Amino acid sequence: MKRDTLLDVSRGLIMMYIVCCIHVVYWLCPLREPLASLMLFEMPVIFLISGASQSLAKSKTLGQMIINRIRRVILPLYIFLVVMAVFYAIVQQFYPVITGRLTAINILKILATGGSDKIPYYGYTWFISTYLVVTCLLPIERKLSRRIPLLWQLIVNILLFAAIQPLHLPMEIDGMVCYNIFFLLGYLFYKKLSVKNLAAAAFLPTILSIYGFLSGAVIPMQDHKFPADLWFLCFGFTAICWWSILYTLLERRERIVKLLGSIKLIQLWNKRGYTIYIYQSISAFLVFMITRSWIDMLPHFLELIVYALITFAVATLMSCLSYPLERFILRKKVPTISR
């Protein structure tokens, strides 16, 4: 399959944004509202990109998809968990009481991608289980589409999401249903809508989102993201519509697309983005250790920029070790691995 350059660029840039902007703001350098809430469009966009990527990929059966996700998502995570355990065991000798004592339940939660508040900066792996479920639903939805078109399944998903809001279900369920909507939007409509149609689709959600921010109803957006609710769905839909408009306009500029696609750092973050994402606990801790003695002397706006730049440098350099290690282990233990 021929690579979609702009899609690869988008994936690389959104991974940079998540690691170097979103998590810097929410872990290291808080930003005032409403700016912090306005930033939280990253997960709707990443699921849209994932759906778009699947629309271009060869169709897989449910069994093939599960095996593929285990190889590409779960095994790299478990390699990271071993590396993280070794890293903090060593660091603990020099910087005591970094992590809390883990119980058997804590360990099981970590293995199930639930993260842990007893490990520094390690709450982001909720994304992995949600991503696994959403992507593994696709073969089922495709098979079901012989009787019920995918567009109708998307509408049912939206109605289901609205219906479960009063039930106060575990937030993982709300998230899976919500992100499946963004994923199906990418799968169904990637490169199929004009700027005019996208603008029309964006109009009402944009008005509602503006009202939500001006009235304060959606601030902080983090409270509407965990668990995902209708406000977050509206905001996420608004974000992906405007992202799609920008994407469609940019796609017509072949020189710009070619230039962006030739940038080595974007290529690196596209290729190693997931590895960089799962190693964030270590990279964020290293950034904290590098900056803790002097960062507070900087003005806040400069502090944020410095944090972002150092995070980018540390995460990129770390991937030069973590990614080859991950590939080496997977080639040895899982010969059919491919990315």
mmCIF file of C-alpha atoms in Angstrom:
data_model
loop_
_atom_site.group_PDB
_atom_site.id
_atom_site.type_symbol
_atom_site.label_atom_id
_atom_site.label_comp_id
_atom_site.label_asym_id
_atom_site.label_seq_id
_atom_site.Cartn_x
_atom_site.Cartn_y
_atom_site.Cartn_z
ATOM 1 C CA MET A 1 0.000 0.000 0.000
ATOM 2 C CA LYS A 2 1.336 3.427 -0.963
ATOM 3 C CA ARG A 3 2.003 5.647 2.052
ATOM 4 C CA ASP A 4 -0.280 8.604 2.601
ATOM 5 C CA THR A 5 2.312 11.303 3.297
ATOM 6 C CA LEU A 6 -0.028 13.861 4.840
ATOM 7 C CA LEU A 7 -1.594 11.248 7.102
ATOM 8 C CA ASP A 8 1.880 10.211 8.275
ATOM 9 C CA VAL A 9 2.767 13.867 8.888
ATOM 10 C CA SER A 10 -0.460 14.358 10.846
ATOM 11 C CA ARG A 11 0.275 11.329 13.010
ATOM 12 C CA GLY A 12 3.805 12.500 13.744
ATOM 13 C CA LEU A 13 2.687 16.035 14.612
ATOM 14 C CA ILE A 14 -0.211 14.945 16.843
ATOM 15 C CA MET A 15 2.135 12.631 18.782
ATOM 16 C CA MET A 16 4.511 15.562 19.292
ATOM 17 C CA TYR A 17 1.568 17.643 20.477
ATOM 18 C CA ILE A 18 0.401 15.012 22.975
ATOM 19 C CA VAL A 19 3.819 14.358 24.509
ATOM 20 C CA CYS A 20 5.364 17.839 24.357
ATOM 21 C CA CYS A 21 2.324 20.086 24.861
ATOM 22 C CA ILE A 22 -0.660 18.308 26.449
ATOM 23 C CA HIS A 23 1.278 16.300 29.004
ATOM 24 C CA VAL A 24 3.681 19.145 29.734
ATOM 25 C CA VAL A 25 0.709 21.376 30.585
ATOM 26 C CA TYR A 26 -1.117 18.741 32.644
ATOM 27 C CA TRP A 27 1.937 17.247 34.380
ATOM 28 C CA LEU A 28 4.631 19.909 34.678
ATOM 29 C CA CYS A 29 3.491 23.424 33.886
ATOM 30 C CA PRO A 30 -0.232 24.167 34.388
ATOM 31 C CA LEU A 31 -1.829 26.585 31.940
ATOM 32 C CA ARG A 32 -4.674 28.907 32.803
ATOM 33 C CA GLU A 33 -8.204 28.244 31.664
ATOM 34 C CA PRO A 34 -9.717 28.302 29.122
ATOM 35 C CA LEU A 35 -6.453 27.663 27.222
ATOM 36 C CA ALA A 36 -5.802 24.366 29.007
ATOM 37 C CA SER A 37 -9.275 23.129 28.040
ATOM 38 C CA LEU A 38 -9.009 24.373 24.455
ATOM 39 C CA MET A 39 -5.923 22.202 24.018
ATOM 40 C CA LEU A 40 -7.766 18.936 24.627
ATOM 41 C CA PHE A 41 -8.626 18.053 21.045
ATOM 42 C CA GLU A 42 -5.754 15.591 20.724
ATOM 43 C CA MET A 43 -7.575 12.311 21.418
ATOM 44 C CA PRO A 44 -10.489 12.922 19.012
ATOM 45 C CA VAL A 45 -7.916 13.735 16.322
ATOM 46 C CA ILE A 46 -5.715 10.698 17.019
ATOM 47 C CA PHE A 47 -8.721 8.366 16.810
ATOM 48 C CA LEU A 48 -9.853 10.087 13.611
ATOM 49 C CA ILE A 49 -6.370 9.507 12.149
ATOM 50 C CA SER A 50 -6.469 5.871 13.281
ATOM 51 C CA GLY A 51 -9.825 5.356 11.572
ATOM 52 C CA ALA A 52 -8.542 7.028 8.407
ATOM 53 C CA SER A 53 -5.456 4.776 8.451
ATOM 54 C CA GLN A 54 -7.615 1.669 8.756
ATOM 55 C CA SER A 55 -9.694 2.800 5.774
ATOM 56 C CA LEU A 56 -6.506 2.595 3.673
ATOM 57 C CA ALA A 57 -5.192 -0.651 5.173
ATOM 58 C CA LYS A 58 -5.930 -4.199 4.108
ATOM 59 C CA SER A 59 -9.030 -5.535 5.875
ATOM 60 C CA LYS A 60 -8.397 -7.943 8.741
ATOM 61 C CA THR A 61 -10.579 -10.529 10.411
ATOM 62 C CA LEU A 62 -11.250 -10.191 14.130
ATOM 63 C CA GLY A 63 -8.613 -12.834 14.912
ATOM 64 C CA GLN A 64 -6.034 -11.144 12.690
ATOM 65 C CA MET A 65 -6.786 -7.753 14.237
ATOM 66 C CA ILE A 66 -6.436 -9.072 17.798
ATOM 67 C CA ILE A 67 -3.096 -10.746 16.986
ATOM 68 C CA ASN A 68 -1.896 -7.607 15.200
ATOM 69 C CA ARG A 69 -2.843 -5.355 18.124
ATOM 70 C CA ILE A 70 -1.188 -7.670 20.651
ATOM 71 C CA ARG A 71 2.028 -7.626 18.635
ATOM 72 C CA ARG A 72 2.044 -3.901 17.925
ATOM 73 C CA VAL A 73 0.473 -2.512 21.105
ATOM 74 C CA ILE A 74 0.558 -4.907 24.074
ATOM 75 C CA LEU A 75 4.002 -6.495 23.658
ATOM 76 C CA PRO A 76 5.794 -3.120 23.312
ATOM 77 C CA LEU A 77 3.970 -1.981 26.465
ATOM 78 C CA TYR A 78 5.160 -5.021 28.426
ATOM 79 C CA ILE A 79 8.734 -4.463 27.231
ATOM 80 C CA PHE A 80 8.412 -0.904 28.528
ATOM 81 C CA LEU A 81 7.106 -2.118 31.900
ATOM 82 C CA VAL A 82 10.262 -4.190 32.392
ATOM 83 C CA VAL A 83 12.436 -1.217 31.385
ATOM 84 C CA MET A 84 10.472 1.077 33.708
ATOM 85 C CA ALA A 85 10.827 -1.343 36.638
ATOM 86 C CA VAL A 86 14.604 -1.508 36.121
ATOM 87 C CA PHE A 87 14.859 2.267 35.654
ATOM 88 C CA TYR A 88 13.029 3.140 38.876
ATOM 89 C CA ALA A 89 14.810 0.379 40.820
ATOM 90 C CA ILE A 90 18.112 2.053 39.896
ATOM 91 C CA VAL A 91 16.925 5.632 40.394
ATOM 92 C CA GLN A 92 15.390 4.746 43.762
ATOM 93 C CA GLN A 93 18.890 4.189 45.121
ATOM 94 C CA PHE A 94 19.747 7.849 44.508
ATOM 95 C CA TYR A 95 16.349 9.512 44.808
ATOM 96 C CA PRO A 96 14.333 7.567 47.405
ATOM 97 C CA VAL A 97 10.559 7.326 47.693
ATOM 98 C CA ILE A 98 9.857 8.057 44.026
ATOM 99 C CA THR A 99 7.274 5.320 43.739
ATOM 100 C CA GLY A 100 4.806 3.996 46.262
ATOM 101 C CA ARG A 101 4.744 0.326 47.231
ATOM 102 C CA LEU A 102 2.748 -1.595 44.644
ATOM 103 C CA THR A 103 0.145 -4.152 45.735
ATOM 104 C CA ALA A 104 -0.914 -7.164 43.686
ATOM 105 C CA ILE A 105 -3.993 -5.212 42.574
ATOM 106 C CA ASN A 106 -1.808 -2.277 41.508
ATOM 107 C CA ILE A 107 0.352 -4.617 39.422
ATOM 108 C CA LEU A 108 -2.668 -6.245 37.789
ATOM 109 C CA LYS A 109 -4.045 -2.805 36.951
ATOM 110 C CA ILE A 110 -0.720 -1.817 35.378
ATOM 111 C CA LEU A 111 -0.639 -5.029 33.313
ATOM 112 C CA ALA A 112 -4.209 -4.295 32.184
ATOM 113 C CA THR A 113 -3.027 -0.861 30.886
ATOM 114 C CA GLY A 114 -4.693 1.002 33.751
ATOM 115 C CA GLY A 115 -1.581 2.902 34.855
ATOM 116 C CA SER A 116 -0.821 3.724 38.497
ATOM 117 C CA ASP A 117 -0.814 6.858 40.636
ATOM 118 C CA LYS A 118 2.049 5.330 42.638
ATOM 119 C CA ILE A 119 4.444 5.750 39.712
ATOM 120 C CA PRO A 120 5.437 9.259 38.583
ATOM 121 C CA TYR A 121 3.569 10.463 35.496
ATOM 122 C CA TYR A 122 1.975 7.102 34.788
ATOM 123 C CA GLY A 123 -1.720 7.635 34.180
ATOM 124 C CA TYR A 124 -1.731 7.899 30.394
ATOM 125 C CA THR A 125 -2.013 4.215 29.452
ATOM 126 C CA TRP A 126 -5.827 4.343 29.688
ATOM 127 C CA PHE A 127 -5.561 5.217 25.996
ATOM 128 C CA ILE A 128 -4.186 1.765 25.161
ATOM 129 C CA SER A 129 -7.156 -0.332 26.314
ATOM 130 C CA THR A 130 -9.584 2.109 24.694
ATOM 131 C CA TYR A 131 -7.614 1.985 21.442
ATOM 132 C CA LEU A 132 -7.478 -1.827 21.548
ATOM 133 C CA VAL A 133 -11.228 -2.197 21.975
ATOM 134 C CA VAL A 134 -12.094 0.413 19.339
ATOM 135 C CA THR A 135 -9.771 -1.037 16.686
ATOM 136 C CA CYS A 136 -10.838 -4.616 17.411
ATOM 137 C CA LEU A 137 -14.485 -3.596 17.014
ATOM 138 C CA LEU A 138 -13.826 -2.648 13.383
ATOM 139 C CA PRO A 139 -13.843 -6.202 11.921
ATOM 140 C CA ILE A 140 -17.136 -6.849 13.753
ATOM 141 C CA GLU A 141 -18.615 -3.599 12.452
ATOM 142 C CA ARG A 142 -17.450 -4.363 8.920
ATOM 143 C CA LYS A 143 -19.047 -7.804 9.049
ATOM 144 C CA LEU A 144 -22.227 -6.318 10.483
ATOM 145 C CA SER A 145 -22.247 -3.760 7.661
ATOM 146 C CA ARG A 146 -23.550 -6.465 5.307
ATOM 147 C CA ARG A 147 -26.884 -5.952 7.039
ATOM 148 C CA ILE A 148 -26.504 -2.547 8.690
ATOM 149 C CA PRO A 149 -24.478 0.098 6.797
ATOM 150 C CA LEU A 150 -21.570 1.575 8.733
ATOM 151 C CA LEU A 151 -23.178 5.012 8.601
ATOM 152 C CA TRP A 152 -26.198 3.670 10.479
ATOM 153 C CA GLN A 153 -23.868 1.980 12.952
ATOM 154 C CA LEU A 154 -22.225 5.356 13.515
ATOM 155 C CA ILE A 155 -25.622 6.935 14.213
ATOM 156 C CA VAL A 156 -26.475 4.089 16.607
ATOM 157 C CA ASN A 157 -23.135 4.702 18.359
ATOM 158 C CA ILE A 158 -24.008 8.367 18.835
ATOM 159 C CA LEU A 159 -27.488 7.523 20.172
ATOM 160 C CA LEU A 160 -26.007 4.856 22.452
ATOM 161 C CA PHE A 161 -23.484 7.332 23.811
ATOM 162 C CA ALA A 162 -26.275 9.804 24.591
ATOM 163 C CA ALA A 163 -28.397 7.060 26.183
ATOM 164 C CA ILE A 164 -25.705 5.847 28.607
ATOM 165 C CA GLN A 165 -24.883 9.318 29.942
ATOM 166 C CA PRO A 166 -27.344 9.190 32.879
ATOM 167 C CA LEU A 167 -26.247 5.662 33.856
ATOM 168 C CA HIS A 168 -22.884 6.665 35.380
ATOM 169 C CA LEU A 169 -21.106 3.639 33.949
ATOM 170 C CA PRO A 170 -17.347 3.135 34.425
ATOM 171 C CA MET A 171 -15.591 5.905 32.536
ATOM 172 C CA GLU A 172 -13.779 3.345 30.362
ATOM 173 C CA ILE A 173 -17.113 2.379 28.762
ATOM 174 C CA ASP A 174 -18.086 6.004 28.078
ATOM 175 C CA GLY A 175 -14.666 6.544 26.551
ATOM 176 C CA MET A 176 -14.792 3.488 24.301
ATOM 177 C CA VAL A 177 -18.195 4.436 22.887
ATOM 178 C CA CYS A 178 -17.160 8.086 22.415
ATOM 179 C CA TYR A 179 -13.820 7.351 20.761
ATOM 180 C CA ASN A 180 -15.392 4.726 18.531
ATOM 181 C CA ILE A 181 -17.480 7.571 17.072
ATOM 182 C CA PHE A 182 -14.351 9.561 16.191
ATOM 183 C CA PHE A 183 -12.702 6.408 14.811
ATOM 184 C CA LEU A 184 -15.685 5.588 12.568
ATOM 185 C CA LEU A 185 -15.812 9.183 11.340
ATOM 186 C CA GLY A 186 -12.213 8.814 10.152
ATOM 187 C CA TYR A 187 -12.874 5.398 8.657
ATOM 188 C CA LEU A 188 -16.018 6.459 6.790
ATOM 189 C CA PHE A 189 -15.251 9.985 5.647
ATOM 190 C CA TYR A 190 -11.485 10.301 5.159
ATOM 191 C CA LYS A 191 -10.948 12.287 1.915
ATOM 192 C CA LYS A 192 -14.632 11.968 1.045
ATOM 193 C CA LEU A 193 -15.986 15.380 2.088
ATOM 194 C CA SER A 194 -15.428 18.789 0.550
ATOM 195 C CA VAL A 195 -14.436 21.856 2.554
ATOM 196 C CA LYS A 196 -17.987 23.178 2.061
ATOM 197 C CA ASN A 197 -19.542 20.018 3.541
ATOM 198 C CA LEU A 198 -17.050 19.961 6.406
ATOM 199 C CA ALA A 199 -17.802 23.598 7.229
ATOM 200 C CA ALA A 200 -21.531 22.834 7.220
ATOM 201 C CA ALA A 201 -20.980 19.861 9.549
ATOM 202 C CA ALA A 202 -18.851 22.029 11.854
ATOM 203 C CA PHE A 203 -21.312 24.926 12.118
ATOM 204 C CA LEU A 204 -23.681 23.804 14.895
ATOM 205 C CA PRO A 205 -21.064 21.965 17.031
ATOM 206 C CA THR A 206 -18.820 25.037 16.766
ATOM 207 C CA ILE A 207 -21.619 27.310 18.010
ATOM 208 C CA LEU A 208 -22.351 24.921 20.894
ATOM 209 C CA SER A 209 -18.664 24.646 21.791
ATOM 210 C CA ILE A 210 -18.243 28.432 21.778
ATOM 211 C CA TYR A 211 -21.274 28.722 24.057
ATOM 212 C CA GLY A 212 -19.832 26.038 26.348
ATOM 213 C CA PHE A 213 -16.555 27.928 26.740
ATOM 214 C CA LEU A 214 -18.094 31.386 27.096
ATOM 215 C CA SER A 215 -20.610 30.187 29.674
ATOM 216 C CA GLY A 216 -18.035 28.113 31.518
ATOM 217 C CA ALA A 217 -20.105 24.947 31.095
ATOM 218 C CA VAL A 218 -17.179 22.993 29.617
ATOM 219 C CA ILE A 219 -14.418 24.367 31.861
ATOM 220 C CA PRO A 220 -12.389 22.477 32.841
ATOM 221 C CA MET A 221 -12.734 20.213 29.796
ATOM 222 C CA GLN A 222 -10.780 17.554 31.658
ATOM 223 C CA ASP A 223 -13.919 16.898 33.727
ATOM 224 C CA HIS A 224 -15.858 16.258 30.506
ATOM 225 C CA LYS A 225 -13.106 14.060 29.063
ATOM 226 C CA PHE A 226 -12.931 11.772 32.117
ATOM 227 C CA PRO A 227 -15.535 10.402 31.771
ATOM 228 C CA ALA A 228 -16.328 11.444 28.213
ATOM 229 C CA ASP A 229 -19.710 13.164 27.944
ATOM 230 C CA LEU A 230 -21.809 14.953 25.316
ATOM 231 C CA TRP A 231 -19.900 18.201 25.775
ATOM 232 C CA PHE A 232 -16.647 16.410 25.006
ATOM 233 C CA LEU A 233 -18.231 14.690 22.000
ATOM 234 C CA CYS A 234 -19.407 18.072 20.701
ATOM 235 C CA PHE A 235 -16.010 19.690 21.283
ATOM 236 C CA GLY A 236 -14.173 16.742 19.756
ATOM 237 C CA PHE A 237 -16.429 16.746 16.693
ATOM 238 C CA THR A 238 -15.840 20.476 16.277
ATOM 239 C CA ALA A 239 -12.076 19.971 16.503
ATOM 240 C CA ILE A 240 -11.937 17.158 13.961
ATOM 241 C CA CYS A 241 -14.124 19.082 11.505
ATOM 242 C CA TRP A 242 -11.772 22.070 11.577
ATOM 243 C CA TRP A 243 -8.737 19.780 11.505
ATOM 244 C CA SER A 244 -10.253 18.086 8.428
ATOM 245 C CA ILE A 245 -10.833 21.449 6.744
ATOM 246 C CA LEU A 246 -7.203 22.427 7.334
ATOM 247 C CA TYR A 247 -6.089 18.983 6.173
ATOM 248 C CA THR A 248 -8.157 19.204 2.965
ATOM 249 C CA LEU A 249 -6.789 22.656 2.142
ATOM 250 C CA LEU A 250 -3.222 21.576 2.894
ATOM 251 C CA GLU A 251 -3.584 18.437 0.789
ATOM 252 C CA ARG A 252 -3.919 20.645 -2.294
ATOM 253 C CA ARG A 253 -0.481 22.159 -1.636
ATOM 254 C CA GLU A 254 1.717 19.335 -2.883
ATOM 255 C CA ARG A 255 4.973 21.225 -2.302
ATOM 256 C CA ILE A 256 4.126 21.871 1.342
ATOM 257 C CA VAL A 257 3.050 18.260 1.874
ATOM 258 C CA LYS A 258 6.263 17.013 0.275
ATOM 259 C CA LEU A 259 8.318 19.398 2.409
ATOM 260 C CA LEU A 260 6.615 18.321 5.632
ATOM 261 C CA GLY A 261 6.954 14.676 4.670
ATOM 262 C CA SER A 262 10.696 15.117 4.159
ATOM 263 C CA ILE A 263 11.355 16.459 7.678
ATOM 264 C CA LYS A 264 13.295 13.734 9.483
ATOM 265 C CA LEU A 265 11.983 14.535 12.960
ATOM 266 C CA ILE A 266 8.364 14.263 11.798
ATOM 267 C CA GLN A 267 9.208 10.958 10.119
ATOM 268 C CA LEU A 268 10.817 9.765 13.355
ATOM 269 C CA TRP A 269 7.810 10.716 15.485
ATOM 270 C CA ASN A 270 5.447 9.092 12.999
ATOM 271 C CA LYS A 271 7.431 5.849 13.026
ATOM 272 C CA ARG A 272 8.287 5.767 16.732
ATOM 273 C CA GLY A 273 5.315 7.703 18.074
ATOM 274 C CA TYR A 274 3.745 4.845 20.030
ATOM 275 C CA THR A 275 7.078 3.875 21.576
ATOM 276 C CA ILE A 276 7.707 7.490 22.576
ATOM 277 C CA TYR A 277 4.187 7.655 24.009
ATOM 278 C CA ILE A 278 4.549 4.611 26.261
ATOM 279 C CA TYR A 279 7.974 5.712 27.560
ATOM 280 C CA GLN A 280 6.598 9.049 28.790
ATOM 281 C CA SER A 281 6.766 8.134 32.456
ATOM 282 C CA ILE A 282 10.542 7.928 32.188
ATOM 283 C CA SER A 283 11.014 10.911 29.864
ATOM 284 C CA ALA A 284 8.783 13.163 32.000
ATOM 285 C CA PHE A 285 10.668 12.142 35.143
ATOM 286 C CA LEU A 286 13.988 12.926 33.437
ATOM 287 C CA VAL A 287 12.675 16.340 32.363
ATOM 288 C CA PHE A 288 11.601 17.007 35.950
ATOM 289 C CA MET A 289 15.045 16.064 37.274
ATOM 290 C CA ILE A 290 16.815 18.192 34.650
ATOM 291 C CA THR A 291 14.727 21.299 35.359
ATOM 292 C CA ARG A 292 13.711 21.110 39.027
ATOM 293 C CA SER A 293 16.535 23.285 40.398
ATOM 294 C CA TRP A 294 16.166 26.264 38.025
ATOM 295 C CA ILE A 295 12.902 26.194 36.023
ATOM 296 C CA ASP A 296 10.938 28.212 38.614
ATOM 297 C CA MET A 297 13.180 31.215 38.020
ATOM 298 C CA LEU A 298 11.763 31.654 34.512
ATOM 299 C CA PRO A 299 8.582 33.612 33.626
ATOM 300 C CA HIS A 300 5.634 31.250 33.302
ATOM 301 C CA PHE A 301 5.232 31.541 29.520
ATOM 302 C CA LEU A 302 8.953 30.898 29.029
ATOM 303 C CA GLU A 303 8.825 28.030 31.522
ATOM 304 C CA LEU A 304 6.189 26.331 29.370
ATOM 305 C CA ILE A 305 8.254 26.740 26.195
ATOM 306 C CA VAL A 306 11.416 25.442 27.876
ATOM 307 C CA TYR A 307 9.563 22.438 29.298
ATOM 308 C CA ALA A 308 8.153 21.638 25.847
ATOM 309 C CA LEU A 309 11.545 21.928 24.122
ATOM 310 C CA ILE A 310 13.362 19.828 26.712
ATOM 311 C CA THR A 311 10.587 17.229 26.662
ATOM 312 C CA PHE A 312 10.854 17.048 22.879
ATOM 313 C CA ALA A 313 14.633 16.608 23.057
ATOM 314 C CA VAL A 314 14.547 14.003 25.847
ATOM 315 C CA ALA A 315 11.708 11.981 24.295
ATOM 316 C CA THR A 316 13.356 12.008 20.870
ATOM 317 C CA LEU A 317 16.773 11.011 22.203
ATOM 318 C CA MET A 318 15.269 8.298 24.401
ATOM 319 C CA SER A 319 13.593 6.778 21.357
ATOM 320 C CA CYS A 320 17.041 6.242 19.849
ATOM 321 C CA LEU A 321 17.535 3.644 22.608
ATOM 322 C CA SER A 322 14.006 2.441 23.364
ATOM 323 C CA TYR A 323 12.837 1.908 19.787
ATOM 324 C CA PRO A 324 15.815 -0.246 18.638
ATOM 325 C CA LEU A 325 15.587 -2.226 21.914
ATOM 326 C CA GLU A 326 11.871 -2.801 21.373
ATOM 327 C CA ARG A 327 12.390 -3.831 17.718
ATOM 328 C CA PHE A 328 15.267 -6.175 18.686
ATOM 329 C CA ILE A 329 13.220 -7.990 21.343
ATOM 330 C CA LEU A 330 10.161 -8.262 19.131
ATOM 331 C CA ARG A 331 12.168 -9.629 16.202
ATOM 332 C CA LYS A 332 13.697 -12.244 18.479
ATOM 333 C CA LYS A 333 10.507 -13.236 20.277
ATOM 334 C CA VAL A 334 7.906 -12.479 17.604
ATOM 335 C CA PRO A 335 9.459 -13.024 14.155
ATOM 336 C CA THR A 336 6.356 -11.895 12.244
ATOM 337 C CA ILE A 337 6.201 -8.492 13.913
ATOM 338 C CA SER A 338 5.740 -5.583 11.502
ATOM 339 C CA ARG A 339 4.917 -1.931 12.038
#
